[in-house]
PDB file of C-alpha atoms in Angstrom:
ATOM      1  CA  SER A   1      11.951 192.837  90.343  1.00 43.00           C
ATOM      2  CA  PHE A   2      14.838 192.111  88.021  1.00 51.00           C
ATOM      3  CA  ASP A   3      13.984 189.718  85.212  1.00 63.00           C
ATOM      4  CA  GLN A   4      17.184 188.613  83.462  1.00 65.00           C
ATOM      5  CA  LYS A   5      15.382 187.000  80.494  1.00 74.00           C
ATOM      6  CA  LEU A   6      13.278 190.108  79.912  1.00 74.00           C
ATOM      7  CA  GLU A   7      16.314 192.408  80.213  1.00 68.00           C
ATOM      8  CA  SER A   8      18.107 190.272  77.628  1.00 72.00           C
ATOM      9  CA  LYS A   9      15.133 190.484  75.226  1.00 78.00           C
ATOM     10  CA  LEU A  10      14.827 194.266  75.673  1.00 76.00           C
ATOM     11  CA  ALA A  11      18.508 194.751  74.879  1.00 71.00           C
ATOM     12  CA  LYS A  12      18.002 192.981  71.517  1.00 73.00           C
ATOM     13  CA  LEU A  13      15.091 195.169  70.324  1.00 77.00           C
ATOM     14  CA  ASP A  14      15.661 197.259  67.194  1.00 72.00           C
ATOM     15  CA  LEU A  15      15.033 200.677  68.769  1.00 81.00           C
ATOM     16  CA  GLY A  16      17.365 202.943  66.798  1.00 76.00           C
ATOM     17  CA  PRO A  17      18.913 203.333  63.359  1.00 73.00           C
ATOM     18  CA  SER A  18      21.563 200.755  62.532  1.00 77.00           C
ATOM     19  CA  ASN A  19      24.356 203.325  62.884  1.00 76.00           C
ATOM     20  CA  SER A  20      23.289 204.353  66.408  1.00 78.00           C
ATOM     21  CA  ASP A  21      24.120 203.062  69.858  1.00 83.00           C
ATOM     22  CA  VAL A  22      21.072 202.098  71.961  1.00 85.00           C
ATOM     23  CA  ARG A  23      21.454 201.227  75.646  1.00 82.00           C
ATOM     24  CA  SER A  24      19.906 201.524  79.107  1.00 85.00           C
ATOM     25  CA  VAL A  25      16.562 200.085  77.963  1.00 89.00           C
ATOM     26  CA  ARG A  26      14.068 200.257  80.849  1.00 89.00           C
ATOM     27  CA  LEU A  27      10.529 198.867  80.931  1.00 89.00           C
ATOM     28  CA  SER A  28       7.914 200.991  82.723  1.00 88.00           C
ATOM     29  CA  PRO A  29       6.350 199.641  85.934  1.00 87.00           C
ATOM     30  CA  ASP A  30       3.062 198.953  84.083  1.00 85.00           C
ATOM     31  CA  ARG A  31       5.101 197.188  81.348  1.00 86.00           C
ATOM     32  CA  ASN A  32       3.513 199.322  78.588  1.00 86.00           C
ATOM     33  CA  TRP A  33       6.431 201.657  77.772  1.00 87.00           C
ATOM     34  CA  LEU A  34      10.151 201.559  77.112  1.00 90.00           C
ATOM     35  CA  ALA A  35      12.597 204.317  77.968  1.00 92.00           C
ATOM     36  CA  TYR A  36      16.087 204.065  76.526  1.00 92.00           C
ATOM     37  CA  THR A  37      19.174 206.006  75.491  1.00 91.00           C
ATOM     38  CA  SER A  38      20.164 206.479  71.855  1.00 92.00           C
ATOM     39  CA  ASN A  39      22.791 208.636  70.153  1.00 92.00           C
ATOM     40  CA  GLU A  40      20.857 208.781  66.864  1.00 89.00           C
ATOM     41  CA  SER A  41      20.602 212.602  67.093  1.00 90.00           C
ATOM     42  CA  GLY A  42      24.374 212.958  67.393  1.00 90.00           C
ATOM     43  CA  ARG A  43      24.451 212.862  71.200  1.00 91.00           C
ATOM     44  CA  ASN A  44      22.897 210.651  73.842  1.00 92.00           C
ATOM     45  CA  GLU A  45      19.217 211.429  74.438  1.00 94.00           C
ATOM     46  CA  VAL A  46      16.393 209.606  76.211  1.00 95.00           C
ATOM     47  CA  TYR A  47      13.542 208.255  74.073  1.00 93.00           C
ATOM     48  CA  MET A  48      10.277 206.459  74.780  1.00 91.00           C
ATOM     49  CA  ARG A  49       8.256 203.896  72.826  1.00 89.00           C
ATOM     50  CA  PRO A  50       5.133 201.883  73.547  1.00 88.00           C
ATOM     51  CA  PHE A  51       5.683 198.245  74.459  1.00 87.00           C
ATOM     52  CA  PRO A  52       5.349 195.621  73.116  1.00 86.00           C
ATOM     53  CA  ASP A  53       4.402 197.392  69.825  1.00 88.00           C
ATOM     54  CA  ILE A  54       7.563 199.501  69.581  1.00 88.00           C
ATOM     55  CA  ASP A  55       6.662 200.703  66.080  1.00 89.00           C
ATOM     56  CA  ALA A  56       3.472 202.454  67.282  1.00 87.00           C
ATOM     57  CA  GLY A  57       5.373 205.629  68.241  1.00 86.00           C
ATOM     58  CA  LYS A  58       8.609 207.183  69.404  1.00 89.00           C
ATOM     59  CA  TRP A  59       9.222 210.327  71.451  1.00 90.00           C
ATOM     60  CA  GLN A  60      12.445 212.098  72.361  1.00 93.00           C
ATOM     61  CA  VAL A  61      12.012 212.981  76.031  1.00 92.00           C
ATOM     62  CA  SER A  62      15.313 214.699  76.887  1.00 93.00           C
ATOM     63  CA  SER A  63      16.536 217.883  75.242  1.00 88.00           C
ATOM     64  CA  LEU A  64      19.930 218.607  76.841  1.00 87.00           C
ATOM     65  CA  GLY A  65      21.430 215.176  76.466  1.00 90.00           C
ATOM     66  CA  GLY A  66      20.393 212.222  78.569  1.00 91.00           C
ATOM     67  CA  ASP A  67      21.341 208.771  79.699  1.00 89.00           C
ATOM     68  CA  TYR A  68      20.360 206.102  82.240  1.00 89.00           C
ATOM     69  CA  PRO A  69      16.547 206.542  82.387  1.00 92.00           C
ATOM     70  CA  ILE A  70      14.755 205.504  85.597  1.00 92.00           C
ATOM     71  CA  TRP A  71      10.994 205.153  86.074  1.00 91.00           C
ATOM     72  CA  ASN A  72       9.236 206.429  89.173  1.00 90.00           C
ATOM     73  CA  LYS A  73       7.125 203.444  90.188  1.00 86.00           C
ATOM     74  CA  ALA A  74       4.729 205.633  92.216  1.00 79.00           C
ATOM     75  CA  ASN A  75       3.487 207.815  89.340  1.00 80.00           C
ATOM     76  CA  ASN A  76       3.982 208.719  85.685  1.00 83.00           C
ATOM     77  CA  GLU A  77       7.419 210.219  85.986  1.00 90.00           C
ATOM     78  CA  LEU A  78      10.717 209.466  84.266  1.00 94.00           C
ATOM     79  CA  PHE A  79      14.184 210.570  85.411  1.00 93.00           C
ATOM     80  CA  TRP A  80      17.537 210.526  83.615  1.00 93.00           C
ATOM     81  CA  TRP A  81      21.102 211.712  84.011  1.00 89.00           C
ATOM     82  CA  SER A  82      21.959 214.731  81.857  1.00 89.00           C
ATOM     83  CA  LEU A  83      25.676 214.421  81.230  1.00 80.00           C
ATOM     84  CA  GLU A  84      25.735 217.900  79.692  1.00 84.00           C
ATOM     85  CA  THR A  85      24.210 219.702  82.686  1.00 85.00           C
ATOM     86  CA  ASP A  86      25.379 217.297  85.430  1.00 84.00           C
ATOM     87  CA  GLN A  87      21.828 217.080  86.753  1.00 89.00           C
ATOM     88  CA  ILE A  88      19.148 214.489  87.221  1.00 91.00           C
ATOM     89  CA  MET A  89      16.294 215.625  84.994  1.00 93.00           C
ATOM     90  CA  GLY A  90      12.670 214.537  84.964  1.00 93.00           C
ATOM     91  CA  VAL A  91       9.356 214.726  83.125  1.00 92.00           C
ATOM     92  CA  ASN A  92       5.791 214.009  84.197  1.00 89.00           C
ATOM     93  CA  PHE A  93       3.292 212.292  81.923  1.00 78.00           C
ATOM     94  CA  ASN A  94      -0.294 213.430  81.671  1.00 66.00           C
ATOM     95  CA  ASN A  95      -1.589 210.741  79.316  1.00 55.00           C
ATOM     96  CA  MET A  96       0.287 207.503  79.543  1.00 53.00           C
ATOM     97  CA  THR A  97      -1.962 204.969  77.867  1.00 52.00           C
ATOM     98  CA  GLU A  98      -1.507 202.997  74.683  1.00 50.00           C
ATOM     99  CA  THR A  99      -4.791 204.274  73.205  1.00 53.00           C
ATOM    100  CA  ASN A 100      -3.736 207.946  73.093  1.00 49.00           C
ATOM    101  CA  GLU A 101      -2.737 209.262  69.677  1.00 54.00           C
ATOM    102  CA  THR A 102      -0.349 211.723  71.306  1.00 58.00           C
ATOM    103  CA  PHE A 103       1.999 211.325  74.187  1.00 65.00           C
ATOM    104  CA  ASP A 104       1.608 214.256  76.577  1.00 76.00           C
ATOM    105  CA  PHE A 105       4.529 215.013  78.892  1.00 80.00           C
ATOM    106  CA  SER A 106       5.859 218.056  80.690  1.00 86.00           C
ATOM    107  CA  ASN A 107       8.972 219.970  79.714  1.00 88.00           C
ATOM    108  CA  PRO A 108      12.114 218.408  81.164  1.00 91.00           C
ATOM    109  CA  SER A 109      13.060 220.005  84.457  1.00 91.00           C
ATOM    110  CA  PRO A 110      16.101 219.677  86.720  1.00 92.00           C
ATOM    111  CA  ILE A 111      15.480 217.562  89.819  1.00 90.00           C
ATOM    112  CA  LEU A 112      18.867 217.750  91.555  1.00 87.00           C
ATOM    113  CA  PRO A 113      22.555 218.170  90.769  1.00 85.00           C
ATOM    114  CA  VAL A 114      24.607 215.026  90.341  1.00 79.00           C
ATOM    115  CA  PRO A 115      26.841 214.669  93.425  1.00 68.00           C
ATOM    116  CA  TYR A 116      29.993 213.980  91.399  1.00 66.00           C
ATOM    117  CA  LYS A 117      31.389 215.087  88.069  1.00 60.00           C
ATOM    118  CA  THR A 118      32.320 211.974  86.188  1.00 56.00           C
ATOM    119  CA  LYS A 119      30.732 209.989  83.423  1.00 57.00           C
ATOM    120  CA  PRO A 120      28.849 207.032  84.856  1.00 53.00           C
ATOM    121  CA  SER A 121      30.275 203.657  84.018  1.00 54.00           C
ATOM    122  CA  SER A 122      28.599 200.796  82.216  1.00 54.00           C
ATOM    123  CA  TYR A 123      26.909 199.713  85.432  1.00 56.00           C
ATOM    124  CA  VAL A 124      24.043 201.637  87.035  1.00 60.00           C
ATOM    125  CA  THR A 125      25.409 204.177  89.513  1.00 70.00           C
ATOM    126  CA  HIS A 126      22.119 205.636  90.721  1.00 76.00           C
ATOM    127  CA  ASP A 127      18.537 204.677  91.376  1.00 82.00           C
ATOM    128  CA  TYR A 128      15.276 206.174  92.601  1.00 85.00           C
ATOM    129  CA  ASN A 129      13.289 204.936  95.590  1.00 83.00           C
ATOM    130  CA  SER A 130       9.621 205.584  94.775  1.00 85.00           C
ATOM    131  CA  ALA A 131       8.550 204.689  98.308  1.00 84.00           C
ATOM    132  CA  ASN A 132      10.294 207.653  99.926  1.00 84.00           C
ATOM    133  CA  GLY A 133      11.018 209.857  96.901  1.00 86.00           C
ATOM    134  CA  SER A 134      14.799 209.813  97.192  1.00 83.00           C
ATOM    135  CA  PHE A 135      17.738 209.110  94.930  1.00 83.00           C
ATOM    136  CA  VAL A 136      20.728 206.998  95.849  1.00 81.00           C
ATOM    137  CA  PHE A 137      24.122 207.315  94.153  1.00 77.00           C
ATOM    138  CA  VAL A 138      27.041 204.910  94.143  1.00 72.00           C
ATOM    139  CA  MET A 139      30.140 207.017  93.729  1.00 67.00           C
ATOM    140  CA  PRO A 140      32.947 205.384  91.800  1.00 60.00           C
ATOM    141  CA  PRO A 141      36.291 205.430  93.612  1.00 59.00           C
ATOM    142  CA  THR A 142      37.684 207.799  90.972  1.00 57.00           C
ATOM    143  CA  ALA A 143      34.836 210.340  91.321  1.00 54.00           C
ATOM    144  CA  ASN A 144      36.090 213.898  91.512  1.00 55.00           C
ATOM    145  CA  ILE A 145      33.621 215.144  94.104  1.00 54.00           C
ATOM    146  CA  GLY A 146      35.651 218.202  95.135  1.00 55.00           C
ATOM    147  CA  ASN A 147      35.805 220.056  98.441  1.00 55.00           C
ATOM    148  CA  ALA A 148      32.603 222.030  97.809  1.00 53.00           C
ATOM    149  CA  THR A 149      30.599 218.817  97.571  1.00 53.00           C
ATOM    150  CA  LEU A 150      32.284 217.399 100.662  1.00 52.00           C
ATOM    151  CA  ASP A 151      31.558 220.604 102.582  1.00 54.00           C
ATOM    152  CA  ARG A 152      27.849 220.384 101.665  1.00 54.00           C
ATOM    153  CA  ARG A 153      27.424 216.698 102.400  1.00 54.00           C
ATOM    154  CA  THR A 154      29.849 215.869 105.198  1.00 51.00           C
ATOM    155  CA  GLU A 155      29.839 216.848 108.841  1.00 54.00           C
ATOM    156  CA  LEU A 156      32.823 215.623 110.783  1.00 51.00           C
ATOM    157  CA  LYS A 157      33.260 216.154 114.527  1.00 59.00           C
ATOM    158  CA  VAL A 158      36.735 215.540 115.894  1.00 63.00           C
ATOM    159  CA  ILE A 159      37.184 215.097 119.613  1.00 63.00           C
ATOM    160  CA  GLN A 160      40.784 215.313 120.707  1.00 67.00           C
ATOM    161  CA  SER A 161      41.776 213.700 123.999  1.00 69.00           C
ATOM    162  CA  PHE A 162      38.500 211.816 124.114  1.00 62.00           C
ATOM    163  CA  GLN A 163      39.404 209.957 127.315  1.00 69.00           C
ATOM    164  CA  ASP A 164      40.171 213.235 129.151  1.00 73.00           C
ATOM    165  CA  GLU A 165      36.946 214.799 127.842  1.00 66.00           C
ATOM    166  CA  LEU A 166      34.968 211.792 129.052  1.00 65.00           C
ATOM    167  CA  VAL A 167      36.540 211.906 132.537  1.00 70.00           C
ATOM    168  CA  ASN A 168      35.953 215.686 132.825  1.00 69.00           C
ATOM    169  CA  ARG A 169      32.271 215.367 131.833  1.00 64.00           C
ATOM    170  CA  SER A 170      31.626 212.518 134.253  1.00 60.00           C
ATOM    171  CA  PHE A 171      32.623 214.674 137.247  1.00 55.00           C
ATOM    172  CA  MET A 172      30.424 217.654 136.282  1.00 52.00           C
TER     173      MET A 172
END
């Protein structure tokens, strides 16, 4: 559930160098880890830190740019939006406990293409439903989704002269 006080505290944490932009701070479902976006490498990438002891370690999770991290509440999995590849990417964690000296996670892998080609806005435009394993996207009104995307995702049946068709079928 959304905790406004906690979100406000997370946003104020000193997670990156003073000359970097840190945003999209997300607390893991078990409340032991933070995932966030920072441009400290020169482009936006997704990082992780233990919580609440944020100085106990730091790992760069994404490798092809990343933003808007989302935790899978059902297992040790983290997703993010790769603005460079226009894909939702993900990693699995093998050892996700505070007592481990190393943080073991899989190589980032593409999960699915983003359904529109536009930079997400300052509000969250996608989420993951751990219960059924699906993503949901809110497309901004200015999204350039293109005909190819519409062809893949839209089925439209047009019935001309509907009244006549209905009358004809009722007498068959």
